Amino acid sequence: MSAIILLVLGLGTMFLGYYFYSRFIAEKIYRVDDSRPTPAHTMEDGIDFVPTNKFVLWGHHFTSVAGAAPIVGPAIAVIWGWLPAFLWVTLGTVFFAGVHDFGAIWASVRNRAKSVGALTGDVVGKRARAIFMIVIFLVLLMVNAVFGVVIAGLLINNPSSVVPVWGAIVVAFIIGQAIYRFKLNLGLVSLLGVVALYYLIYIGPSVPVSLPPDVLGLAPNAVWILLLFAYAAIASLLPVWMLLQPRDYINGLQLFVGLILLYVSVLISNPTIVAPMYNTDVPAGTPSLIPLLFVTIACGAISGFHGLVSSGTTSKQLNTERDGRFVGYFGAIGEGALALATIIAASAGFASLAEWKTVYHSFGQGGVNAFIQGGGAILHAGTGISTEISATMLTVMAALFAGTTMDTGLRLQRYIFQEWGEIYDVKWLGKAFPATALSVITCLILAFGAGGASGSGGLIIWPLFGTTNQLLAGLTLLVIAVMLVRQKSPTIYITAPLTFVLVMTLAALLLQLKEFYLKQNWFLLGLDIIVLIAAILVTLECISALRREKRAAALVSS
């Protein structure tokens, strides 16, 4: 089967979803109203609250939510066959992710740009807020610690990517100055920025950078992790317009250029999908397709982390309510397009089924390496770009998006600590520097405390990321549903996806509970129990609030 068929069907479905379904959700369900001033205007401070051009904000939002997850998840899930992954990515993007991301922005903007955790206290209750914020903290801890490890591994395995990855930070800083300080034309600045990024990718292979095997007693992996967190701490404290926003924006443009090249290469080379449509011969130890598919592919279909970004940084920069449709829903479309490209690369980027099976010899294999290997082969066949530069381009793409997610994730973790400071009246915790320091320290404790000198401890709790992340998505949808009842909007377009997500997530948590017990992995078993109890308690609180609001609405109408 030709990969072109997947490309056309996938992108076509997403385009129709944005053009028709997102407009219906905006006008009939969320009822966006541009006459209502957004917090970016009413609370403008030049640091976190900044009214932003919707195209620039889309770049920030999209690259913050994308990260490496829409590459890793789909590239692993292809082991069950390309069809289940393709269906979940395309339909999940249209009916789940877009509604969730757009809704989280809308809900936050309507409530002084509060994060979804703090918002839960107002909409549902204080008990739900306390439990919900613990779940949020765990998700952010996993994302930040693991992405630090992932980026470090990419830099070590691909020395040609070091100069482009770190050079992109300098390019982003210059772009921020050009747009906001010197008011230069956005189109011209964007063009020059993309050219600069791709020039860095071009020269990357000629100036590879590798750290010595021992730096003050630390392995290269540990050194990169420390440098990444030092950078992320600084980036999280700077005004969003100075580095975070332009970095995300220019990375978003870079990704779309990369995606266009990859998709054009598919059209030119017309690769054949060698992976099975539905794999009936999965390797031993591979878990069942249902429910694990729906937590393995999180970003790229629906992801709770997106709600944190939507209500954490994006809502503070939204210029008008109507911009939320473009930024949130179309941001989900962008990530779906990346996940679709990953499925094509991991299904059609290999010479034969035998070669594909060599990569997918056990569950968890594939991931970023399958995307780089398969995508690089397709790029080379379609454009003639050397395999080395193709691999560097895709490696940089993965590293840059993991980095932008880590930037935003650490800033969001800082917000959580600051919100705790406000909730429990701990004044010093409400300040930016102590909150940032605690965010970095907790991530490093996980990375080095659980992983030793290598700093790989974040990977220990990664098996729980998918379930915890999807749980967060379901709970965010519950909060949105309660708000819709209050404004007397239909809720079925929210309650249908949230029911599906919660059922699949709880089933996955129970399966993992059994697996951790059989393997006697007591740390993950205990953490799984905590997440499971938190899920049940918050779900019950939200359902109670939903019923309460419906009864109140019925009394008013009668």
Coordinates of C-alpha atoms in Angstrom, one line a residue:
M1 CA 0.0 0.0 0.0
S2 CA 1.3 3.5 -0.9
A3 CA 2.1 5.9 2.0
I4 CA 0.5 8.7 -0.1
I5 CA -2.9 7.2 0.8
L6 CA -2.3 7.7 4.5
L7 CA -1.0 11.2 3.9
V8 CA -4.0 12.3 2.0
L9 CA -6.6 10.7 4.2
G10 CA -4.9 11.9 7.4
L11 CA -4.3 15.5 6.5
G12 CA -7.7 15.7 4.7
T13 CA -9.6 14.5 7.8
M14 CA -7.7 17.0 10.0
F15 CA -8.3 19.9 7.6
L16 CA -12.1 19.2 7.5
G17 CA -12.1 18.9 11.3
Y18 CA -10.6 22.3 11.7
Y19 CA -12.6 24.0 9.1
F20 CA -16.0 22.7 10.2
Y21 CA -16.0 21.0 13.6
S22 CA -13.8 23.5 15.4
R23 CA -16.0 26.4 14.1
F24 CA -19.1 24.6 15.5
I25 CA -17.4 24.1 18.8
A26 CA -16.2 27.8 19.0
E27 CA -19.6 29.3 18.1
K28 CA -22.2 26.8 19.5
I29 CA -20.4 25.2 22.5
Y30 CA -17.8 27.6 23.9
R31 CA -19.6 30.7 22.5
V32 CA -16.4 32.7 22.2
D33 CA -16.9 36.4 22.5
D34 CA -14.3 38.9 21.3
S35 CA -16.0 41.7 23.2
R36 CA -14.7 40.2 26.4
P37 CA -11.2 41.4 27.2
T38 CA -8.7 38.6 27.8
P39 CA -6.4 38.4 30.8
A40 CA -3.5 39.3 28.5
H41 CA -5.0 42.8 28.4
T42 CA -6.7 43.1 31.8
M43 CA -3.6 41.7 33.7
E44 CA -0.8 42.7 31.3
D45 CA 2.6 42.8 33.1
G46 CA 5.1 42.4 30.3
I47 CA 6.4 39.2 31.7
D48 CA 3.8 36.4 31.7
F49 CA 0.7 38.4 30.6
V50 CA 1.4 39.7 27.1
P51 CA -1.1 40.2 24.3
T52 CA 0.3 38.3 21.4
N53 CA -0.2 38.0 17.6
K54 CA -2.1 34.7 17.1
F55 CA 0.5 33.3 14.7
V56 CA 3.3 33.9 17.1
L57 CA 1.3 32.5 20.0
W58 CA 0.3 29.5 17.9
G59 CA 4.1 28.8 17.4
H60 CA 4.6 29.0 21.1
H61 CA 1.7 26.8 22.0
F62 CA 2.2 24.2 19.3
T63 CA 5.9 23.6 20.0
S64 CA 5.3 23.6 23.7
V65 CA 2.7 20.9 23.5
A66 CA 4.5 18.9 20.8
G67 CA 7.8 18.0 22.2
A68 CA 9.1 14.5 21.5
A69 CA 5.9 12.8 22.6
P70 CA 4.0 12.8 19.3
I71 CA 7.2 11.2 17.8
V72 CA 7.8 8.7 20.5
G73 CA 4.3 7.5 21.1
P74 CA 3.1 6.8 17.5
A75 CA 6.5 5.3 16.6
I76 CA 6.1 2.8 19.5
A77 CA 2.4 2.1 18.8
V78 CA 3.1 1.1 15.2
I79 CA 4.1 -2.3 16.7
W80 CA 0.4 -3.1 16.8
G81 CA 0.1 -2.2 13.1
W82 CA -0.3 1.1 11.3
L83 CA -4.1 1.2 11.1
P84 CA -4.9 1.4 14.9
A85 CA -2.3 4.2 15.3
F86 CA -3.5 6.0 12.2
L87 CA -7.2 5.9 13.3
W88 CA -6.5 7.1 16.8
V89 CA -4.2 9.9 15.6
T90 CA -6.6 11.3 13.0
L91 CA -9.9 10.9 14.8
G92 CA -8.4 11.6 18.2
T93 CA -7.0 14.9 16.9
V94 CA -10.3 16.1 15.5
F95 CA -12.8 15.0 18.2
F96 CA -10.5 14.8 21.3
A97 CA -7.3 16.8 21.2
G98 CA -8.7 19.9 19.4
V99 CA -11.7 20.2 21.7
H100 CA -9.6 19.6 24.8
D101 CA -6.8 22.1 24.0
F102 CA -9.2 24.8 22.8
G103 CA -11.4 24.2 25.8
A104 CA -8.6 24.5 28.3
I105 CA -7.6 27.9 26.8
W106 CA -11.2 29.0 26.9
A107 CA -11.9 27.9 30.4
S108 CA -8.7 29.5 31.7
V109 CA -9.3 32.8 29.8
R110 CA -12.8 33.0 31.3
N111 CA -11.2 32.7 34.8
R112 CA -8.4 35.2 34.9
A113 CA -5.9 32.8 33.2
K114 CA -5.9 30.4 36.1
S115 CA -4.2 27.0 35.5
V116 CA -6.5 24.0 35.2
G117 CA -5.5 22.9 38.7
A118 CA -6.4 26.2 40.4
L119 CA -9.5 26.4 38.2
T120 CA -10.7 23.1 39.6
G121 CA -11.0 24.7 43.0
D122 CA -13.4 27.3 41.7
V123 CA -15.4 25.1 39.4
V124 CA -15.4 21.8 41.4
G125 CA -14.2 22.3 44.9
K126 CA -11.1 22.6 47.2
R127 CA -10.7 18.9 47.8
A128 CA -10.6 18.2 44.0
R129 CA -8.2 21.0 43.5
A130 CA -5.7 19.6 46.1
I131 CA -5.7 16.1 44.6
F132 CA -5.7 17.4 41.0
M133 CA -2.7 19.6 41.5
I134 CA -0.7 16.6 42.8
V135 CA -1.5 14.8 39.6
I136 CA -0.5 17.8 37.6
F137 CA 2.8 18.1 39.5
L138 CA 3.6 14.4 38.8
V139 CA 3.0 14.9 35.1
L140 CA 5.2 18.0 35.0
L141 CA 7.9 16.2 37.0
M142 CA 7.8 13.2 34.5
V143 CA 7.9 15.5 31.5
N144 CA 10.8 17.7 32.6
A145 CA 13.0 14.9 34.0
V146 CA 12.5 12.6 31.1
F147 CA 12.8 15.1 28.3
G148 CA 16.1 16.2 29.9
V149 CA 17.3 12.6 29.6
V150 CA 15.9 12.3 26.1
I151 CA 17.6 15.5 24.8
A152 CA 20.9 14.5 26.5
G153 CA 20.8 11.1 24.7
L154 CA 20.1 12.8 21.3
L155 CA 23.0 15.1 21.8
I156 CA 25.4 12.3 22.7
N157 CA 24.2 9.9 20.0
N158 CA 24.2 12.6 17.3
P159 CA 27.1 15.0 17.9
S160 CA 26.2 16.8 14.6
S161 CA 23.0 18.1 16.3
V162 CA 24.8 19.9 19.1
V163 CA 25.5 23.2 17.2
P164 CA 22.0 23.4 15.7
V165 CA 20.2 22.7 19.0
W166 CA 22.1 25.2 21.1
G167 CA 22.4 27.7 18.2
A168 CA 18.6 27.8 17.9
I169 CA 18.5 29.5 21.4
V170 CA 20.7 32.3 20.1
V171 CA 18.5 32.7 17.0
A172 CA 15.4 32.8 19.1
F173 CA 16.7 35.4 21.4
I174 CA 17.6 37.7 18.4
I175 CA 14.1 37.1 16.9
G176 CA 12.5 38.2 20.2
Q177 CA 14.5 41.4 20.2
A178 CA 13.7 42.0 16.5
I179 CA 10.0 41.6 16.9
Y180 CA 9.3 43.2 20.3
R181 CA 12.1 45.7 20.8
F182 CA 12.8 46.9 17.3
K183 CA 9.3 46.2 15.8
L184 CA 10.7 44.7 12.6
N185 CA 8.4 43.0 10.1
L186 CA 7.2 39.6 11.3
G187 CA 7.4 38.0 7.9
L188 CA 11.0 39.1 7.2
V189 CA 12.2 38.1 10.7
S190 CA 10.5 34.7 10.4
L191 CA 12.1 34.0 7.0
L192 CA 15.6 35.0 8.3
G193 CA 15.1 32.9 11.4
V194 CA 14.2 29.8 9.5
V195 CA 17.1 30.3 7.1
A196 CA 19.4 30.6 10.1
L197 CA 18.1 27.4 11.7
Y198 CA 18.5 25.4 8.6
Y199 CA 22.0 26.8 8.0
L200 CA 22.9 25.6 11.4
I201 CA 21.5 22.1 10.5
Y202 CA 23.6 22.2 7.3
I203 CA 26.9 23.0 9.1
G204 CA 26.1 20.7 12.0
P205 CA 27.8 17.6 10.5
S206 CA 31.0 19.5 9.8
V207 CA 31.3 20.7 13.4
P208 CA 30.3 17.7 15.6
V209 CA 30.6 18.3 19.4
S210 CA 31.2 15.5 21.9
L211 CA 31.9 16.0 25.6
P212 CA 34.9 14.2 27.1
P213 CA 34.1 10.9 28.9
D214 CA 34.7 12.5 32.3
V215 CA 33.9 16.1 33.3
L216 CA 34.5 16.7 37.0
G217 CA 33.6 13.1 37.7
L218 CA 30.4 13.3 35.7
A219 CA 29.5 11.4 32.6
P220 CA 28.5 13.3 29.4
N221 CA 24.8 12.4 29.9
A222 CA 24.8 14.0 33.4
V223 CA 26.6 17.1 32.2
W224 CA 24.1 17.7 29.4
I225 CA 21.2 17.2 31.8
L226 CA 22.7 19.8 34.2
L227 CA 23.3 22.3 31.4
L228 CA 19.7 21.8 30.0
F229 CA 18.1 22.4 33.4
A230 CA 20.3 25.5 34.0
Y231 CA 19.2 26.9 30.6
A232 CA 15.5 25.9 31.3
A233 CA 15.6 27.7 34.7
I234 CA 16.9 30.9 33.1
A235 CA 14.3 30.7 30.3
S236 CA 11.5 30.1 32.7
L237 CA 12.3 33.3 34.6
L238 CA 12.8 35.6 31.6
P239 CA 9.8 37.5 30.1
V240 CA 7.9 35.2 27.7
W241 CA 8.6 37.6 24.7
M242 CA 12.3 37.5 25.2
L243 CA 13.1 33.8 24.7
L244 CA 10.2 31.3 25.3
Q245 CA 7.8 32.7 22.8
P246 CA 10.2 33.4 19.9
R247 CA 11.9 30.1 20.4
D248 CA 8.7 28.2 20.2
Y249 CA 7.5 30.3 17.2
I250 CA 10.6 29.8 15.1
N251 CA 10.8 26.1 16.0
G252 CA 7.2 25.8 14.9
L253 CA 8.1 27.3 11.5
Q254 CA 11.2 25.0 11.3
L255 CA 9.0 22.0 12.1
F256 CA 6.5 22.9 9.3
V257 CA 9.3 23.3 6.8
G258 CA 10.6 19.9 8.0
L259 CA 7.1 18.4 7.7
I260 CA 6.6 19.8 4.3
L261 CA 9.9 18.4 3.1
L262 CA 9.0 15.0 4.6
Y263 CA 5.5 15.0 3.1
V264 CA 6.8 16.2 -0.3
S265 CA 9.4 13.4 -0.2
V266 CA 6.5 10.9 0.4
L267 CA 4.7 12.3 -2.7
I268 CA 7.9 12.2 -4.8
S269 CA 9.3 8.8 -3.7
N270 CA 5.9 7.1 -3.1
P271 CA 7.3 4.7 -0.4
T272 CA 5.4 1.5 0.3
I273 CA 4.1 0.7 3.7
V274 CA 6.0 -2.4 4.8
A275 CA 4.6 -2.5 8.4
P276 CA 1.5 -4.7 8.8
M277 CA -1.9 -3.0 8.8
Y278 CA -2.8 -4.9 11.9
N279 CA 0.0 -6.9 13.5
T280 CA -1.1 -10.4 14.5
D281 CA 2.4 -11.5 15.2
V282 CA 3.5 -9.1 17.9
P283 CA 6.7 -9.9 19.9
A284 CA 6.3 -11.7 23.2
G285 CA 5.6 -9.5 26.1
T286 CA 3.7 -6.9 24.0
P287 CA 0.7 -5.7 26.0
S288 CA -2.9 -5.7 24.6
L289 CA -3.9 -3.1 22.0
I290 CA -6.8 -2.1 24.1
P291 CA -6.4 -0.1 26.3
L292 CA -2.7 0.5 25.9
L293 CA -2.9 2.1 22.5
F294 CA -4.7 5.0 23.9
V295 CA -2.1 5.8 26.6
T296 CA 0.9 5.0 24.4
I297 CA -0.2 7.6 21.9
A298 CA -1.1 10.5 24.1
C299 CA 0.3 13.7 22.4
G300 CA -0.9 13.4 18.8
A301 CA -4.4 12.3 19.8
I302 CA -5.1 13.9 23.2
S303 CA -2.8 14.8 26.1
G304 CA -3.4 16.2 29.6
F305 CA -0.1 18.1 29.3
H306 CA -1.7 20.2 26.6
G307 CA -4.2 21.4 29.1
L308 CA -1.4 22.6 31.4
V309 CA 0.2 24.6 28.6
S310 CA -3.2 25.9 27.4
S311 CA -4.2 27.2 30.9
G312 CA -0.6 27.9 32.1
T313 CA 1.2 30.0 29.5
T314 CA -1.1 30.3 26.4
S315 CA -4.1 31.7 28.1
K316 CA -2.0 34.5 29.5
Q317 CA -1.0 35.6 26.0
L318 CA -4.3 35.2 24.1
N319 CA -5.2 38.5 22.4
T320 CA -8.9 37.7 21.8
E321 CA -11.1 34.8 22.7
R322 CA -11.6 33.9 19.0
D323 CA -7.9 33.4 18.6
G324 CA -8.2 30.4 20.9
R325 CA -9.7 28.4 18.1
F326 CA -6.7 29.0 15.9
V327 CA -4.1 28.6 18.7
G328 CA -5.6 25.7 20.5
Y329 CA -7.5 23.6 17.9
F330 CA -5.1 24.3 15.1
G331 CA -2.2 23.7 17.5
A332 CA -3.7 20.2 18.0
I333 CA -3.9 19.8 14.2
G334 CA -0.2 20.6 13.9
E335 CA 0.7 18.0 16.4
G336 CA -1.6 15.5 14.7
A337 CA 0.3 16.2 11.5
L338 CA 3.6 15.5 13.2
A339 CA 2.2 12.2 14.7
L340 CA 0.9 11.2 11.2
A341 CA 4.4 11.9 9.7
T342 CA 5.9 9.7 12.4
I343 CA 3.5 6.8 11.6
I344 CA 4.4 7.1 7.9
A345 CA 8.2 7.2 8.7
A346 CA 7.9 4.3 11.0
S347 CA 5.8 2.2 8.6
A348 CA 7.2 3.1 5.2
G349 CA 10.7 4.2 5.9
F350 CA 12.2 0.7 5.9
A351 CA 13.2 -1.4 2.9
S352 CA 11.2 -4.5 3.9
L353 CA 9.0 -6.1 6.5
A354 CA 12.0 -8.1 7.7
E355 CA 14.0 -4.9 8.3
W356 CA 11.0 -3.4 10.1
K357 CA 10.7 -6.4 12.4
T358 CA 14.4 -6.1 13.2
V359 CA 13.7 -2.7 14.7
Y360 CA 10.3 -3.7 16.3
H361 CA 11.7 -6.8 18.0
S362 CA 10.0 -6.0 21.4
F363 CA 7.5 -3.6 22.8
G364 CA 9.0 -0.1 23.5
Q365 CA 11.4 -0.3 20.6
G366 CA 11.2 2.1 17.7
G367 CA 10.6 5.5 19.2
V368 CA 12.7 8.5 18.1
N369 CA 15.3 6.3 16.4
A370 CA 12.7 4.7 14.2
F371 CA 11.4 8.1 13.2
I372 CA 14.9 9.4 12.4
Q373 CA 15.9 6.2 10.5
G374 CA 12.7 5.8 8.5
G375 CA 12.1 9.5 8.0
G376 CA 15.8 10.0 7.0
A377 CA 15.4 7.3 4.3
I378 CA 12.3 8.9 2.9
L379 CA 13.9 12.4 2.9
H380 CA 16.9 11.1 1.1
A381 CA 14.8 9.2 -1.5
G382 CA 12.5 12.1 -2.2
T383 CA 14.9 15.1 -2.1
G384 CA 18.3 13.8 -2.5
I385 CA 19.5 15.3 0.7
S386 CA 22.3 13.2 2.1
T387 CA 21.4 10.7 4.8
E388 CA 23.6 12.4 7.3
I389 CA 22.0 15.8 6.9
S390 CA 18.5 14.2 6.8
A391 CA 19.2 12.4 10.1
T392 CA 20.6 15.6 11.6
M393 CA 17.5 17.5 10.5
L394 CA 15.2 15.0 12.1
T395 CA 17.3 14.7 15.3
V396 CA 17.4 18.5 15.7
M397 CA 13.6 18.6 15.1
A398 CA 13.0 16.0 17.9
A399 CA 15.6 17.7 20.3
L400 CA 14.2 21.2 19.7
F401 CA 10.7 20.2 20.4
A402 CA 11.6 18.3 23.5
G403 CA 13.6 21.4 24.6
T404 CA 10.7 23.8 24.1
T405 CA 8.4 21.5 26.0
M406 CA 10.9 21.3 28.8
D407 CA 11.2 25.2 28.8
T408 CA 7.4 25.5 29.1
G409 CA 7.1 22.6 31.5
L410 CA 9.6 24.1 34.0
R411 CA 7.7 27.4 33.8
L412 CA 4.5 25.6 34.5
Q413 CA 6.0 23.7 37.4
R414 CA 7.1 27.1 38.8
Y415 CA 3.5 28.2 38.5
I416 CA 2.3 25.2 40.5
F417 CA 4.6 26.0 43.3
Q418 CA 3.6 29.7 43.2
E419 CA -0.1 28.7 43.2
W420 CA 0.5 26.4 46.2
G421 CA 2.2 29.4 47.9
E422 CA -1.0 31.5 47.3
I423 CA -3.4 28.7 48.3
Y424 CA -1.6 27.9 51.6
D425 CA -0.4 31.5 52.3
V426 CA 3.3 30.6 52.0
K427 CA 4.6 34.0 50.8
W428 CA 8.1 33.0 49.8
L429 CA 6.8 30.1 47.7
G430 CA 4.7 32.5 45.7
K431 CA 7.9 34.2 44.4
A432 CA 9.4 33.3 41.0
F433 CA 13.0 32.5 42.1
P434 CA 12.3 30.1 45.0
A435 CA 9.5 28.4 43.0
T436 CA 11.9 27.9 40.0
A437 CA 14.7 26.6 42.3
L438 CA 12.3 24.0 43.8
S439 CA 11.1 23.0 40.3
V440 CA 14.7 22.3 39.2
I441 CA 15.7 20.6 42.4
T442 CA 12.8 18.2 42.4
C443 CA 13.5 17.2 38.8
L444 CA 17.2 16.7 39.5
I445 CA 16.4 14.7 42.6
L446 CA 14.4 12.4 40.5
A447 CA 17.0 12.3 37.7
F448 CA 20.0 11.7 39.9
G449 CA 18.5 10.3 43.0
A450 CA 16.7 7.5 41.3
G451 CA 19.1 7.1 38.4
G452 CA 22.5 7.6 40.0
A453 CA 25.4 9.6 38.5
S454 CA 24.0 9.0 34.9
G455 CA 21.0 11.2 35.7
S456 CA 18.6 8.8 34.0
G457 CA 16.3 8.4 37.0
G458 CA 13.4 10.2 35.2
L459 CA 13.0 7.2 33.0
I460 CA 12.0 5.1 35.9
I461 CA 8.6 6.6 36.3
W462 CA 8.1 7.0 32.5
P463 CA 5.9 3.9 32.2
L464 CA 3.3 5.8 34.2
F465 CA 3.5 8.9 32.2
G466 CA 1.0 7.8 29.5
T467 CA -1.7 6.8 32.0
T468 CA -1.2 9.8 34.3
N469 CA -1.2 12.2 31.3
Q470 CA -4.4 10.8 29.9
L471 CA -6.0 10.9 33.3
L472 CA -5.2 14.6 33.4
A473 CA -6.8 15.1 30.0
G474 CA -10.0 13.4 31.2
L475 CA -10.2 15.4 34.3
T476 CA -9.6 18.6 32.4
L477 CA -12.5 17.8 30.2
L478 CA -14.6 17.2 33.3
V479 CA -13.9 20.7 34.5
I480 CA -14.8 22.1 31.1
A481 CA -18.0 20.2 31.1
V482 CA -19.0 21.7 34.5
M483 CA -18.4 25.2 33.0
L484 CA -20.5 24.4 30.0
V485 CA -23.4 23.3 32.2
R486 CA -23.1 26.7 34.0
Q487 CA -23.5 28.6 30.8
K488 CA -26.2 26.2 29.5
S489 CA -24.2 24.9 26.6
P490 CA -24.5 21.3 25.3
T491 CA -22.0 19.0 27.0
I492 CA -22.2 15.8 24.9
Y493 CA -19.2 16.9 22.7
I494 CA -17.1 17.0 25.9
T495 CA -18.6 14.2 28.0
A496 CA -18.3 11.6 25.1
P497 CA -14.5 11.9 24.7
L498 CA -13.9 12.3 28.4
T499 CA -15.8 9.1 29.2
F500 CA -13.8 7.2 26.6
V501 CA -10.5 8.6 27.9
L502 CA -11.3 8.0 31.6
V503 CA -12.4 4.4 30.9
M504 CA -9.3 3.5 28.9
T505 CA -7.0 5.3 31.3
L506 CA -8.4 3.5 34.4
A507 CA -8.2 0.2 32.6
A508 CA -4.6 0.8 31.7
L509 CA -3.8 1.8 35.3
L510 CA -5.3 -1.5 36.6
L511 CA -3.3 -3.5 34.0
Q512 CA -0.1 -1.7 35.0
L513 CA -0.8 -2.3 38.6
K514 CA -0.8 -6.1 37.9
E515 CA 2.3 -5.8 35.8
F516 CA 4.3 -3.9 38.5
Y517 CA 3.1 -6.3 41.2
L518 CA 4.3 -9.4 39.1
K519 CA 7.6 -7.7 38.5
Q520 CA 7.9 -6.7 42.1
N521 CA 8.5 -3.1 41.1
W522 CA 7.3 -1.6 44.4
F523 CA 8.2 2.0 43.6
L524 CA 6.0 2.1 40.5
L525 CA 3.4 -0.1 42.2
G526 CA 3.0 2.5 45.0
L527 CA 3.0 5.4 42.5
D528 CA 0.4 3.6 40.4
I529 CA -1.9 3.2 43.5
I530 CA -1.5 6.9 44.4
V531 CA -2.5 7.9 40.8
L532 CA -5.4 5.5 40.7
I533 CA -6.8 6.7 44.0
A534 CA -6.4 10.3 42.9
A535 CA -8.1 9.5 39.7
I536 CA -11.1 8.0 41.4
L537 CA -11.4 10.7 44.0
V538 CA -11.2 13.6 41.5
T539 CA -13.6 11.9 39.1
L540 CA -16.2 11.4 41.8
E541 CA -15.8 15.1 42.9
C542 CA -16.2 16.3 39.3
I543 CA -19.2 14.0 38.6
S544 CA -20.8 15.3 41.9
A545 CA -20.2 18.9 40.7
L546 CA -21.6 18.1 37.3
R547 CA -24.8 16.7 38.8
R548 CA -25.0 19.7 41.2
E549 CA -24.7 22.2 38.3
K550 CA -27.3 20.3 36.2
R551 CA -29.8 20.3 39.1
A552 CA -29.2 24.0 39.7
A553 CA -29.7 24.7 35.9
A554 CA -32.9 22.7 35.9
L555 CA -34.3 24.6 38.9
V556 CA -33.5 27.9 37.2
S557 CA -35.2 26.9 34.0
S558 CA -38.3 25.6 35.8

